[in-house]
Amino acid sequence: MPTDSSNQKHHFETDAVRTQTERTQHREHSTPLFMTSSFVFESAEQARALFADEVPGNIYTRFSNPNNNEFVEKVCRMEGADDGVATASGMSAIFTSFMALLKQGDHIIASRSVFGSTHQILTQILPRYGISFDYADIANPSEWESKFKANTKMVFIETPSNPALDIIDLEWLGGLCKKKNVIFNVDNCFCTPYLQTPIQYGADISIHSATKFMDGQGRTIGGIIVGKEDLIKEIRFYARHSGPSMSPFNSWVLSKSLETLAVRMERHCQSALALAEFLESHPEVELVKYPFLPSHPQHDLAKKQMRLGGGVVTFEVKGGIERGRKFLDSLEWFSHSANLGDSRTIATHPASTTHSKLKEEERLAVGITPGLIRISVGLEHIEDIKTEITRALEKSR
Ligand SMILES: *Cc1c(COP(=O)(O)O)cnc(C)c1O
């Protein structure tokens, strides 16, 4: 229950561990895994009522499953959303939100430097269905209003942006979307609902790749869409019949991961801030970007809409693209991977990997300078993290 008998709303941490998921006759304390593709009917009448949506209940795991329901219930409470749908990956969540809510002839405004596969959907897949898009610059709010067209139906953003960590004012953009009567869709994966709740600022939909900080230990691929009831109804219809459903095993894992989300995010963010401060004073480092550093150009805005600064720090190592690659080869135990949001610290050099397909000017337009390094700060001890970075900076000189 979201409230107790005194009608007091529970806090985030309590909602993360307490749900109403049914138990079997064994009365498990921890939610069991319901690894079943279908559910049996009690009677012909109950079967009819279930299919007619007259009574709640599970029919078939593509439609719903107790583990998926529990995961969705937790994220909805954390985000302040009416309802949600769990999907097989973050990308299937994003794609499903587009396909369920848009039609031929519609137009999307998206923040430039969205996740790579989102860029591919916008540029390669949606045009086949007659859905067009324009990018707007997250660091330049003045250009957003001019991007709206008569057929604009959705604004889709990531804030902070990846990897440049630029921020857009959710409350302002939420107001603009409301005025223009378009769906405001936020990919909130970088923050998790512990750090940022876009719906509070006017977003209609909040989407996550649960693969990242929600899982937090690099085990599963998953996604979730939460938001306003009427939109989720459309999304549920589309998902039920097109089938991007999450596996109950993954939602079982993810629902348990959410129990520790608050404590993990506190530590990720505490260590990320400490690392950002350390890097800012390092002579081999040109520039450090972290939302909760006072030097971040949108520091006040970050403080307004984010609880903490996030688990990702980016910095520019002196010496350009060559030095950036040498830095990565000089690391001893950080993982060199394109992922983020893991208990293990991960280092990425976007210019030579995730964003290597862009032209140099396109990279610069989204803040990816040649020596930019992205660190997803893990749960190792901060002193060990600093030592590893110091050593790699020295060795790569
Ligand atoms: C990883 C990621 C996605 C895609 O999620 P998958 O679970 O890998 O499909 C989408 N958006 C952002 C911001 C991401 O980091």
mmCIF file of C-alpha atoms and ligand atoms in Angstrom:
data_model
loop_
_atom_site.group_PDB
_atom_site.id
_atom_site.type_symbol
_atom_site.label_atom_id
_atom_site.label_comp_id
_atom_site.label_asym_id
_atom_site.label_seq_id
_atom_site.Cartn_x
_atom_site.Cartn_y
_atom_site.Cartn_z
ATOM 1 C CA MET A 1 0.000 0.000 0.000
ATOM 2 C CA PRO A 2 1.362 3.453 -0.802
ATOM 3 C CA THR A 3 -0.044 4.779 2.479
ATOM 4 C CA ASP A 4 -0.568 3.373 5.979
ATOM 5 C CA SER A 5 -3.613 3.694 8.256
ATOM 6 C CA SER A 6 -2.704 7.263 9.198
ATOM 7 C CA ASN A 7 -2.849 8.034 5.451
ATOM 8 C CA GLN A 8 0.835 8.934 5.510
ATOM 9 C CA LYS A 9 2.526 8.415 2.144
ATOM 10 C CA HIS A 10 5.556 6.161 2.423
ATOM 11 C CA HIS A 11 9.001 7.369 1.451
ATOM 12 C CA PHE A 12 10.964 6.162 -1.579
ATOM 13 C CA GLU A 13 13.010 3.598 0.377
ATOM 14 C CA THR A 14 9.885 2.030 1.907
ATOM 15 C CA ASP A 15 8.070 1.789 -1.432
ATOM 16 C CA ALA A 16 11.185 0.110 -2.833
ATOM 17 C CA VAL A 17 10.929 -2.868 -0.491
ATOM 18 C CA ARG A 18 7.225 -3.177 0.394
ATOM 19 C CA THR A 19 4.702 -4.329 -2.211
ATOM 20 C CA GLN A 20 1.394 -6.130 -2.251
ATOM 21 C CA THR A 21 2.433 -8.955 -4.589
ATOM 22 C CA GLU A 22 0.494 -12.112 -3.787
ATOM 23 C CA ARG A 23 2.217 -14.998 -2.025
ATOM 24 C CA THR A 24 1.775 -18.728 -2.669
ATOM 25 C CA GLN A 25 0.609 -21.170 0.030
ATOM 26 C CA HIS A 26 4.245 -21.238 1.262
ATOM 27 C CA ARG A 27 3.942 -17.622 2.449
ATOM 28 C CA GLU A 28 7.335 -16.505 1.118
ATOM 29 C CA HIS A 29 8.837 -13.393 2.705
ATOM 30 C CA SER A 30 10.724 -12.484 -0.484
ATOM 31 C CA THR A 31 8.574 -12.319 -3.628
ATOM 32 C CA PRO A 32 8.797 -15.671 -5.465
ATOM 33 C CA LEU A 33 9.543 -16.028 -9.164
ATOM 34 C CA PHE A 34 6.418 -16.690 -11.253
ATOM 35 C CA MET A 35 8.101 -18.354 -14.227
ATOM 36 C CA THR A 36 4.971 -19.315 -16.129
ATOM 37 C CA SER A 37 3.785 -18.377 -19.570
ATOM 38 C CA SER A 38 0.078 -18.646 -18.744
ATOM 39 C CA PHE A 39 -2.376 -18.776 -15.852
ATOM 40 C CA VAL A 40 -5.335 -21.122 -15.390
ATOM 41 C CA PHE A 41 -8.894 -19.894 -15.117
ATOM 42 C CA GLU A 42 -11.092 -20.728 -12.136
ATOM 43 C CA SER A 43 -14.206 -21.051 -14.243
ATOM 44 C CA ALA A 44 -15.644 -20.267 -17.649
ATOM 45 C CA GLU A 45 -17.227 -17.181 -16.123
ATOM 46 C CA GLN A 46 -13.907 -15.946 -14.675
ATOM 47 C CA ALA A 47 -12.192 -16.519 -18.021
ATOM 48 C CA ARG A 48 -14.852 -14.444 -19.765
ATOM 49 C CA ALA A 49 -14.599 -11.661 -17.150
ATOM 50 C CA LEU A 50 -10.774 -11.570 -17.382
ATOM 51 C CA PHE A 51 -10.858 -11.217 -21.158
ATOM 52 C CA ALA A 52 -13.561 -8.560 -20.872
ATOM 53 C CA ASP A 53 -11.333 -6.567 -18.467
ATOM 54 C CA GLU A 54 -14.100 -6.725 -15.875
ATOM 55 C CA VAL A 55 -11.880 -8.233 -13.153
ATOM 56 C CA PRO A 56 -8.138 -7.870 -12.473
ATOM 57 C CA GLY A 57 -5.894 -10.900 -12.941
ATOM 58 C CA ASN A 58 -3.240 -12.514 -15.070
ATOM 59 C CA ILE A 59 -4.042 -14.403 -18.263
ATOM 60 C CA TYR A 60 -0.791 -14.774 -20.165
ATOM 61 C CA THR A 61 2.703 -13.403 -19.407
ATOM 62 C CA ARG A 62 2.857 -11.375 -22.632
ATOM 63 C CA PHE A 63 -0.031 -9.332 -21.130
ATOM 64 C CA SER A 64 0.938 -9.360 -17.440
ATOM 65 C CA ASN A 65 2.681 -11.448 -14.776
ATOM 66 C CA PRO A 66 2.974 -10.978 -10.974
ATOM 67 C CA ASN A 67 6.737 -10.287 -11.202
ATOM 68 C CA ASN A 68 6.300 -7.730 -13.977
ATOM 69 C CA ASN A 69 3.421 -6.156 -12.061
ATOM 70 C CA GLU A 70 5.537 -5.819 -8.930
ATOM 71 C CA PHE A 71 8.412 -4.184 -10.819
ATOM 72 C CA VAL A 72 5.992 -1.761 -12.509
ATOM 73 C CA GLU A 73 4.218 -0.984 -9.237
ATOM 74 C CA LYS A 74 7.493 -0.035 -7.538
ATOM 75 C CA VAL A 75 8.706 2.195 -10.364
ATOM 76 C CA CYS A 76 5.310 3.924 -10.625
ATOM 77 C CA ARG A 77 5.400 4.865 -6.944
ATOM 78 C CA MET A 78 9.000 6.036 -7.228
ATOM 79 C CA GLU A 79 8.223 8.186 -10.278
ATOM 80 C CA GLY A 80 4.813 9.395 -9.122
ATOM 81 C CA ALA A 81 3.250 7.788 -12.225
ATOM 82 C CA ASP A 82 -0.272 6.399 -12.636
ATOM 83 C CA ASP A 83 0.693 3.205 -14.398
ATOM 84 C CA GLY A 84 3.380 1.522 -16.490
ATOM 85 C CA VAL A 85 4.529 -1.275 -18.778
ATOM 86 C CA ALA A 86 7.743 -3.307 -18.405
ATOM 87 C CA THR A 87 9.587 -4.178 -21.620
ATOM 88 C CA ALA A 88 12.426 -6.445 -22.711
ATOM 89 C CA SER A 89 14.973 -3.613 -23.030
ATOM 90 C CA GLY A 90 15.333 0.139 -22.750
ATOM 91 C CA MET A 91 15.188 0.396 -26.542
ATOM 92 C CA SER A 92 11.962 -1.600 -26.722
ATOM 93 C CA ALA A 93 10.502 0.817 -24.150
ATOM 94 C CA ILE A 94 11.492 3.819 -26.291
ATOM 95 C CA PHE A 95 10.370 2.229 -29.562
ATOM 96 C CA THR A 96 7.068 1.078 -28.039
ATOM 97 C CA SER A 97 6.357 4.597 -26.743
ATOM 98 C CA PHE A 98 6.879 5.979 -30.269
ATOM 99 C CA MET A 99 4.881 3.320 -32.090
ATOM 100 C CA ALA A 100 1.999 3.297 -29.612
ATOM 101 C CA LEU A 101 1.531 7.057 -29.466
ATOM 102 C CA LEU A 102 2.484 8.306 -32.939
ATOM 103 C CA LYS A 103 1.179 7.746 -36.436
ATOM 104 C CA GLN A 104 2.098 8.501 -40.016
ATOM 105 C CA GLY A 105 2.655 12.230 -40.563
ATOM 106 C CA ASP A 106 3.600 13.026 -36.965
ATOM 107 C CA HIS A 107 6.749 14.901 -35.939
ATOM 108 C CA ILE A 108 9.058 14.527 -32.919
ATOM 109 C CA ILE A 109 11.416 17.094 -31.423
ATOM 110 C CA ALA A 110 14.312 15.274 -29.738
ATOM 111 C CA SER A 111 17.290 16.477 -27.792
ATOM 112 C CA ARG A 112 20.457 16.177 -29.862
ATOM 113 C CA SER A 113 22.876 13.531 -28.529
ATOM 114 C CA VAL A 114 20.201 11.008 -27.564
ATOM 115 C CA PHE A 115 21.332 7.412 -26.971
ATOM 116 C CA GLY A 116 22.880 5.864 -30.126
ATOM 117 C CA SER A 117 20.076 3.404 -30.874
ATOM 118 C CA THR A 118 17.450 6.116 -30.301
ATOM 119 C CA HIS A 119 19.280 8.145 -32.958
ATOM 120 C CA GLN A 120 19.074 5.121 -35.305
ATOM 121 C CA ILE A 121 15.315 4.759 -34.671
ATOM 122 C CA LEU A 122 14.748 8.466 -35.367
ATOM 123 C CA THR A 123 16.904 8.589 -38.490
ATOM 124 C CA GLN A 124 16.535 5.088 -40.028
ATOM 125 C CA ILE A 125 13.350 3.421 -38.789
ATOM 126 C CA LEU A 126 10.644 6.010 -38.095
ATOM 127 C CA PRO A 127 10.993 7.693 -41.528
ATOM 128 C CA ARG A 128 9.780 4.398 -43.109
ATOM 129 C CA TYR A 129 6.492 4.962 -41.285
ATOM 130 C CA GLY A 130 6.268 8.629 -42.245
ATOM 131 C CA ILE A 131 7.281 9.943 -38.819
ATOM 132 C CA SER A 132 9.806 12.783 -38.961
ATOM 133 C CA PHE A 133 11.942 14.491 -36.339
ATOM 134 C CA ASP A 134 14.139 17.490 -35.631
ATOM 135 C CA TYR A 135 16.885 17.788 -33.087
ATOM 136 C CA ALA A 136 17.136 20.709 -30.684
ATOM 137 C CA ASP A 137 20.146 21.557 -28.599
ATOM 138 C CA ILE A 138 19.823 20.759 -24.910
ATOM 139 C CA ALA A 139 22.276 23.480 -23.898
ATOM 140 C CA ASN A 140 20.381 26.085 -25.943
ATOM 141 C CA PRO A 141 16.733 26.331 -24.751
ATOM 142 C CA SER A 142 16.051 29.391 -26.913
ATOM 143 C CA GLU A 143 15.949 27.259 -30.084
ATOM 144 C CA TRP A 144 13.264 24.835 -28.836
ATOM 145 C CA GLU A 145 10.144 26.911 -29.451
ATOM 146 C CA SER A 146 11.075 27.483 -33.109
ATOM 147 C CA LYS A 147 11.257 23.703 -33.738
ATOM 148 C CA PHE A 148 7.551 23.137 -33.136
ATOM 149 C CA LYS A 149 5.476 22.441 -36.261
ATOM 150 C CA ALA A 150 1.752 21.955 -36.767
ATOM 151 C CA ASN A 151 2.292 18.161 -36.787
ATOM 152 C CA THR A 152 4.615 17.984 -33.750
ATOM 153 C CA LYS A 153 3.150 15.372 -31.411
ATOM 154 C CA MET A 154 6.013 14.525 -29.062
ATOM 155 C CA VAL A 155 9.075 15.999 -27.386
ATOM 156 C CA PHE A 156 11.637 13.364 -26.437
ATOM 157 C CA ILE A 157 14.652 14.223 -24.271
ATOM 158 C CA GLU A 158 17.471 12.926 -22.135
ATOM 159 C CA THR A 159 18.676 15.110 -19.281
ATOM 160 C CA PRO A 160 21.523 15.173 -18.341
ATOM 161 C CA SER A 161 22.775 14.482 -21.854
ATOM 162 C CA ASN A 162 25.245 11.676 -22.450
ATOM 163 C CA PRO A 163 28.224 12.048 -22.347
ATOM 164 C CA ALA A 164 28.416 15.866 -22.133
ATOM 165 C CA LEU A 165 26.123 16.080 -19.061
ATOM 166 C CA ASP A 166 24.276 19.196 -20.251
ATOM 167 C CA ILE A 167 20.936 19.776 -18.559
ATOM 168 C CA ILE A 168 17.593 21.127 -19.689
ATOM 169 C CA ASP A 169 14.982 22.714 -17.427
ATOM 170 C CA LEU A 170 12.253 20.066 -17.110
ATOM 171 C CA GLU A 171 9.717 22.461 -15.602
ATOM 172 C CA TRP A 172 10.171 24.994 -18.394
ATOM 173 C CA LEU A 173 10.039 22.367 -21.149
ATOM 174 C CA GLY A 174 7.063 20.676 -19.456
ATOM 175 C CA GLY A 175 5.236 24.020 -19.561
ATOM 176 C CA LEU A 176 6.113 24.541 -23.233
ATOM 177 C CA CYS A 177 4.866 21.041 -24.149
ATOM 178 C CA LYS A 178 1.631 21.668 -22.286
ATOM 179 C CA LYS A 179 1.138 24.981 -24.087
ATOM 180 C CA LYS A 180 1.764 23.288 -27.446
ATOM 181 C CA ASN A 181 -0.338 20.263 -26.460
ATOM 182 C CA VAL A 182 2.354 17.664 -27.253
ATOM 183 C CA ILE A 183 3.407 14.541 -25.343
ATOM 184 C CA PHE A 184 6.492 15.159 -23.194
ATOM 185 C CA ASN A 185 8.538 11.928 -23.092
ATOM 186 C CA VAL A 186 11.714 11.735 -20.960
ATOM 187 C CA ASP A 187 14.400 9.041 -21.062
ATOM 188 C CA ASN A 188 15.231 9.159 -17.323
ATOM 189 C CA CYS A 189 17.712 6.284 -17.397
ATOM 190 C CA PHE A 190 20.764 8.316 -16.397
ATOM 191 C CA CYS A 191 19.126 9.527 -13.181
ATOM 192 C CA THR A 192 16.786 6.755 -12.054
ATOM 193 C CA PRO A 193 13.682 7.919 -10.157
ATOM 194 C CA TYR A 194 15.824 8.331 -7.045
ATOM 195 C CA LEU A 195 17.574 11.362 -8.537
ATOM 196 C CA GLN A 196 14.944 12.855 -10.832
ATOM 197 C CA THR A 197 11.176 12.497 -11.286
ATOM 198 C CA PRO A 198 10.269 14.167 -14.612
ATOM 199 C CA ILE A 199 6.513 13.623 -14.136
ATOM 200 C CA GLN A 200 6.641 16.054 -11.200
ATOM 201 C CA TYR A 201 7.813 18.697 -13.713
ATOM 202 C CA GLY A 202 5.197 18.052 -16.362
ATOM 203 C CA ALA A 203 6.466 14.997 -18.255
ATOM 204 C CA ASP A 204 3.712 12.701 -19.518
ATOM 205 C CA ILE A 205 5.988 9.682 -19.790
ATOM 206 C CA SER A 206 9.227 8.632 -18.121
ATOM 207 C CA ILE A 207 11.257 5.796 -19.659
ATOM 208 C CA HIS A 208 14.150 3.774 -18.302
ATOM 209 C CA SER A 209 16.670 1.353 -19.550
ATOM 210 C CA ALA A 210 16.496 -0.803 -16.402
ATOM 211 C CA THR A 211 19.740 -2.360 -17.647
ATOM 212 C CA LYS A 212 21.733 0.502 -16.129
ATOM 213 C CA PHE A 213 21.503 1.810 -12.536
ATOM 214 C CA MET A 214 18.152 0.112 -11.848
ATOM 215 C CA ASP A 215 19.773 -3.312 -12.153
ATOM 216 C CA GLY A 216 23.034 -1.763 -11.033
ATOM 217 C CA GLN A 217 25.049 -4.960 -11.246
ATOM 218 C CA GLY A 218 25.214 -5.506 -14.984
ATOM 219 C CA ARG A 219 23.115 -8.686 -15.095
ATOM 220 C CA THR A 220 19.921 -8.029 -17.031
ATOM 221 C CA ILE A 221 18.552 -6.155 -20.039
ATOM 222 C CA GLY A 222 15.241 -4.484 -19.325
ATOM 223 C CA GLY A 223 13.115 -1.407 -19.815
ATOM 224 C CA ILE A 224 10.072 0.326 -18.407
ATOM 225 C CA ILE A 225 7.608 3.012 -19.482
ATOM 226 C CA VAL A 226 5.603 4.819 -16.788
ATOM 227 C CA GLY A 227 3.274 7.795 -17.035
ATOM 228 C CA LYS A 228 -0.232 9.171 -17.349
ATOM 229 C CA GLU A 229 -3.044 6.650 -17.323
ATOM 230 C CA ASP A 230 -4.535 7.460 -20.753
ATOM 231 C CA LEU A 231 -1.159 7.203 -22.513
ATOM 232 C CA ILE A 232 -0.184 4.000 -20.710
ATOM 233 C CA LYS A 233 -3.514 2.510 -21.791
ATOM 234 C CA GLU A 234 -2.514 3.051 -25.439
ATOM 235 C CA ILE A 235 0.982 1.701 -24.738
ATOM 236 C CA ARG A 236 -0.395 -1.372 -22.949
ATOM 237 C CA PHE A 237 -2.658 -2.159 -25.905
ATOM 238 C CA TYR A 238 0.262 -1.851 -28.325
ATOM 239 C CA ALA A 239 2.603 -3.902 -26.103
ATOM 240 C CA ARG A 240 0.031 -6.610 -25.399
ATOM 241 C CA HIS A 241 -0.408 -7.294 -29.099
ATOM 242 C CA SER A 242 3.091 -6.610 -30.429
ATOM 243 C CA GLY A 243 4.895 -8.422 -27.589
ATOM 244 C CA PRO A 244 7.949 -6.544 -26.249
ATOM 245 C CA SER A 245 7.211 -7.935 -22.763
ATOM 246 C CA MET A 246 9.853 -8.324 -20.088
ATOM 247 C CA SER A 247 10.788 -11.823 -18.927
ATOM 248 C CA PRO A 248 9.451 -12.531 -15.398
ATOM 249 C CA PHE A 249 12.962 -13.632 -14.455
ATOM 250 C CA ASN A 250 14.328 -10.183 -15.310
ATOM 251 C CA SER A 251 11.542 -8.342 -13.513
ATOM 252 C CA TRP A 252 12.112 -10.559 -10.466
ATOM 253 C CA VAL A 253 15.827 -9.606 -10.496
ATOM 254 C CA LEU A 254 15.057 -5.928 -11.162
ATOM 255 C CA SER A 255 12.401 -5.656 -8.479
ATOM 256 C CA LYS A 256 14.956 -6.903 -5.949
ATOM 257 C CA SER A 257 17.566 -4.487 -7.356
ATOM 258 C CA LEU A 258 15.187 -1.599 -6.642
ATOM 259 C CA GLU A 259 15.299 -2.509 -2.936
ATOM 260 C CA THR A 260 18.881 -1.190 -2.852
ATOM 261 C CA LEU A 261 18.516 1.598 -5.443
ATOM 262 C CA ALA A 262 18.528 4.455 -2.910
ATOM 263 C CA VAL A 263 21.605 3.260 -1.009
ATOM 264 C CA ARG A 264 23.467 2.463 -4.225
ATOM 265 C CA MET A 265 22.668 5.819 -5.831
ATOM 266 C CA GLU A 266 23.767 7.661 -2.671
ATOM 267 C CA ARG A 267 27.168 5.969 -2.894
ATOM 268 C CA HIS A 268 27.511 6.279 -6.694
ATOM 269 C CA CYS A 269 26.814 10.024 -6.421
ATOM 270 C CA GLN A 270 28.978 10.631 -3.352
ATOM 271 C CA SER A 271 31.957 8.958 -5.057
ATOM 272 C CA ALA A 272 31.260 10.677 -8.394
ATOM 273 C CA LEU A 273 31.274 14.105 -6.746
ATOM 274 C CA ALA A 274 34.488 13.290 -4.861
ATOM 275 C CA LEU A 275 36.095 12.099 -8.113
ATOM 276 C CA ALA A 276 34.930 15.207 -10.001
ATOM 277 C CA GLU A 277 36.455 17.479 -7.335
ATOM 278 C CA PHE A 278 39.686 15.480 -7.421
ATOM 279 C CA LEU A 279 39.919 15.652 -11.227
ATOM 280 C CA GLU A 280 39.202 19.387 -11.238
ATOM 281 C CA SER A 281 42.413 19.978 -9.268
ATOM 282 C CA HIS A 282 44.544 17.602 -11.410
ATOM 283 C CA PRO A 283 47.078 19.359 -13.686
ATOM 284 C CA GLU A 284 46.673 16.799 -16.549
ATOM 285 C CA VAL A 285 42.932 17.429 -16.743
ATOM 286 C CA GLU A 286 41.572 20.218 -18.934
ATOM 287 C CA LEU A 287 37.896 20.306 -17.986
ATOM 288 C CA VAL A 288 35.586 18.356 -15.692
ATOM 289 C CA LYS A 289 31.813 18.161 -16.176
ATOM 290 C CA TYR A 290 29.609 17.007 -13.313
ATOM 291 C CA PRO A 291 26.156 18.466 -12.583
ATOM 292 C CA PHE A 292 26.796 19.021 -8.874
ATOM 293 C CA LEU A 293 30.181 20.753 -9.332
ATOM 294 C CA PRO A 294 29.759 24.521 -8.833
ATOM 295 C CA SER A 295 31.712 25.003 -12.099
ATOM 296 C CA HIS A 296 28.991 23.210 -14.133
ATOM 297 C CA PRO A 297 27.280 25.902 -16.284
ATOM 298 C CA GLN A 298 23.834 24.716 -15.108
ATOM 299 C CA HIS A 299 24.727 23.922 -11.531
ATOM 300 C CA ASP A 300 21.709 25.762 -10.052
ATOM 301 C CA LEU A 301 19.302 24.025 -12.412
ATOM 302 C CA ALA A 302 20.876 20.641 -11.592
ATOM 303 C CA LYS A 303 20.348 21.325 -7.884
ATOM 304 C CA LYS A 304 16.731 22.265 -8.553
ATOM 305 C CA GLN A 305 15.656 19.177 -10.475
ATOM 306 C CA MET A 306 18.101 16.467 -9.364
ATOM 307 C CA ARG A 307 18.446 15.099 -5.825
ATOM 308 C CA LEU A 308 22.177 14.361 -6.381
ATOM 309 C CA GLY A 309 24.580 14.792 -9.308
ATOM 310 C CA GLY A 310 24.441 11.265 -10.751
ATOM 311 C CA GLY A 311 26.947 8.444 -11.152
ATOM 312 C CA VAL A 312 28.682 9.673 -14.308
ATOM 313 C CA VAL A 313 31.606 12.123 -14.539
ATOM 314 C CA THR A 314 33.172 13.303 -17.784
ATOM 315 C CA PHE A 315 36.511 14.992 -18.167
ATOM 316 C CA GLU A 316 38.850 16.147 -20.884
ATOM 317 C CA VAL A 317 42.361 14.776 -20.627
ATOM 318 C CA LYS A 318 45.086 17.029 -22.044
ATOM 319 C CA GLY A 319 46.523 15.664 -25.319
ATOM 320 C CA GLY A 320 43.478 14.929 -27.488
ATOM 321 C CA ILE A 321 42.291 11.684 -29.049
ATOM 322 C CA GLU A 322 45.654 9.847 -28.791
ATOM 323 C CA ARG A 323 46.021 10.638 -25.108
ATOM 324 C CA GLY A 324 42.411 9.591 -24.506
ATOM 325 C CA ARG A 325 43.043 6.154 -26.002
ATOM 326 C CA LYS A 326 46.380 5.826 -24.182
ATOM 327 C CA PHE A 327 44.630 6.704 -20.928
ATOM 328 C CA LEU A 328 42.217 3.795 -21.416
ATOM 329 C CA ASP A 329 45.020 1.373 -22.230
ATOM 330 C CA SER A 330 46.831 2.489 -19.063
ATOM 331 C CA LEU A 331 43.955 1.544 -16.760
ATOM 332 C CA GLU A 332 44.623 -1.593 -14.729
ATOM 333 C CA TRP A 333 41.266 -2.620 -13.307
ATOM 334 C CA PHE A 334 38.501 -0.223 -14.418
ATOM 335 C CA SER A 335 36.306 -1.923 -16.997
ATOM 336 C CA HIS A 336 36.707 -0.544 -20.507
ATOM 337 C CA SER A 337 33.151 -0.912 -21.749
ATOM 338 C CA ALA A 338 30.406 1.084 -23.441
ATOM 339 C CA ASN A 339 27.971 0.411 -20.591
ATOM 340 C CA LEU A 340 27.199 2.502 -17.508
ATOM 341 C CA GLY A 341 25.367 2.187 -14.208
ATOM 342 C CA ASP A 342 27.232 -0.811 -12.805
ATOM 343 C CA SER A 343 28.730 -1.577 -9.389
ATOM 344 C CA ARG A 344 32.071 -1.780 -11.260
ATOM 345 C CA THR A 345 33.608 1.485 -12.471
ATOM 346 C CA ILE A 346 33.544 1.773 -16.264
ATOM 347 C CA ALA A 347 35.652 4.085 -18.444
ATOM 348 C CA THR A 348 34.698 5.006 -22.012
ATOM 349 C CA HIS A 349 36.383 7.147 -24.681
ATOM 350 C CA PRO A 350 33.345 8.319 -26.708
ATOM 351 C CA ALA A 351 35.305 9.912 -29.615
ATOM 352 C CA SER A 352 36.906 6.581 -30.626
ATOM 353 C CA THR A 353 34.053 4.216 -29.652
ATOM 354 C CA THR A 354 30.361 5.059 -29.002
ATOM 355 C CA HIS A 355 30.432 8.259 -31.082
ATOM 356 C CA SER A 356 33.151 7.355 -33.609
ATOM 357 C CA LYS A 357 30.581 7.193 -36.450
ATOM 358 C CA LEU A 358 29.842 10.900 -36.114
ATOM 359 C CA LYS A 359 31.891 13.502 -37.975
ATOM 360 C CA GLU A 360 34.232 15.580 -35.823
ATOM 361 C CA GLU A 361 31.968 18.658 -36.102
ATOM 362 C CA GLU A 362 28.934 16.577 -35.117
ATOM 363 C CA ARG A 363 30.808 15.317 -32.072
ATOM 364 C CA LEU A 364 31.827 18.815 -31.079
ATOM 365 C CA ALA A 365 28.229 20.000 -31.484
ATOM 366 C CA VAL A 366 27.181 17.610 -28.724
ATOM 367 C CA GLY A 367 30.176 18.402 -26.509
ATOM 368 C CA ILE A 368 32.322 15.358 -27.321
ATOM 369 C CA THR A 369 35.846 16.719 -27.476
ATOM 370 C CA PRO A 370 38.725 14.461 -28.649
ATOM 371 C CA GLY A 371 40.142 13.765 -25.178
ATOM 372 C CA LEU A 372 36.772 13.364 -23.429
ATOM 373 C CA ILE A 373 36.628 10.420 -21.009
ATOM 374 C CA ARG A 374 33.366 9.230 -19.450
ATOM 375 C CA ILE A 375 33.551 7.485 -16.093
ATOM 376 C CA SER A 376 30.564 5.603 -14.695
ATOM 377 C CA VAL A 377 31.620 5.594 -11.065
ATOM 378 C CA GLY A 378 31.096 2.228 -9.387
ATOM 379 C CA LEU A 379 30.822 1.098 -5.800
ATOM 380 C CA GLU A 380 34.526 0.393 -5.221
ATOM 381 C CA HIS A 381 36.311 2.479 -2.549
ATOM 382 C CA ILE A 382 36.804 6.066 -3.720
ATOM 383 C CA GLU A 383 40.513 6.088 -2.769
ATOM 384 C CA ASP A 384 41.135 3.061 -5.028
ATOM 385 C CA ILE A 385 39.234 4.798 -7.843
ATOM 386 C CA LYS A 386 41.376 7.942 -7.499
ATOM 387 C CA THR A 387 44.612 5.889 -7.391
ATOM 388 C CA GLU A 388 43.656 4.028 -10.576
ATOM 389 C CA ILE A 389 42.926 7.310 -12.405
ATOM 390 C CA THR A 390 46.095 9.015 -11.144
ATOM 391 C CA ARG A 391 48.204 6.067 -12.318
ATOM 392 C CA ALA A 392 46.602 6.009 -15.777
ATOM 393 C CA LEU A 393 47.018 9.789 -16.157
ATOM 394 C CA GLU A 394 50.734 9.450 -15.346
ATOM 395 C CA LYS A 395 51.322 6.407 -17.557
ATOM 396 C CA SER A 396 49.551 7.959 -20.551
ATOM 397 C CA ARG A 397 51.524 11.211 -20.455
HETATM 398 C C1 LIG B 1 21.365 2.056 -22.406
HETATM 399 C C2 LIG B 1 20.449 3.167 -22.704
HETATM 400 C C3 LIG B 1 19.311 2.945 -23.496
HETATM 401 C C4 LIG B 1 19.003 1.592 -24.127
HETATM 402 O O1 LIG B 1 18.704 0.639 -23.170
HETATM 403 P P1 LIG B 1 18.866 -0.952 -23.440
HETATM 404 O O2 LIG B 1 18.378 -1.533 -22.151
HETATM 405 O O3 LIG B 1 20.302 -1.197 -23.714
HETATM 406 O O4 LIG B 1 17.996 -1.291 -24.593
HETATM 407 C C5 LIG B 1 18.478 4.008 -23.737
HETATM 408 N N1 LIG B 1 18.734 5.235 -23.232
HETATM 409 C C6 LIG B 1 19.811 5.482 -22.464
HETATM 410 C C7 LIG B 1 20.041 6.857 -21.933
HETATM 411 C C8 LIG B 1 20.708 4.461 -22.175
HETATM 412 O O5 LIG B 1 21.784 4.710 -21.428
#
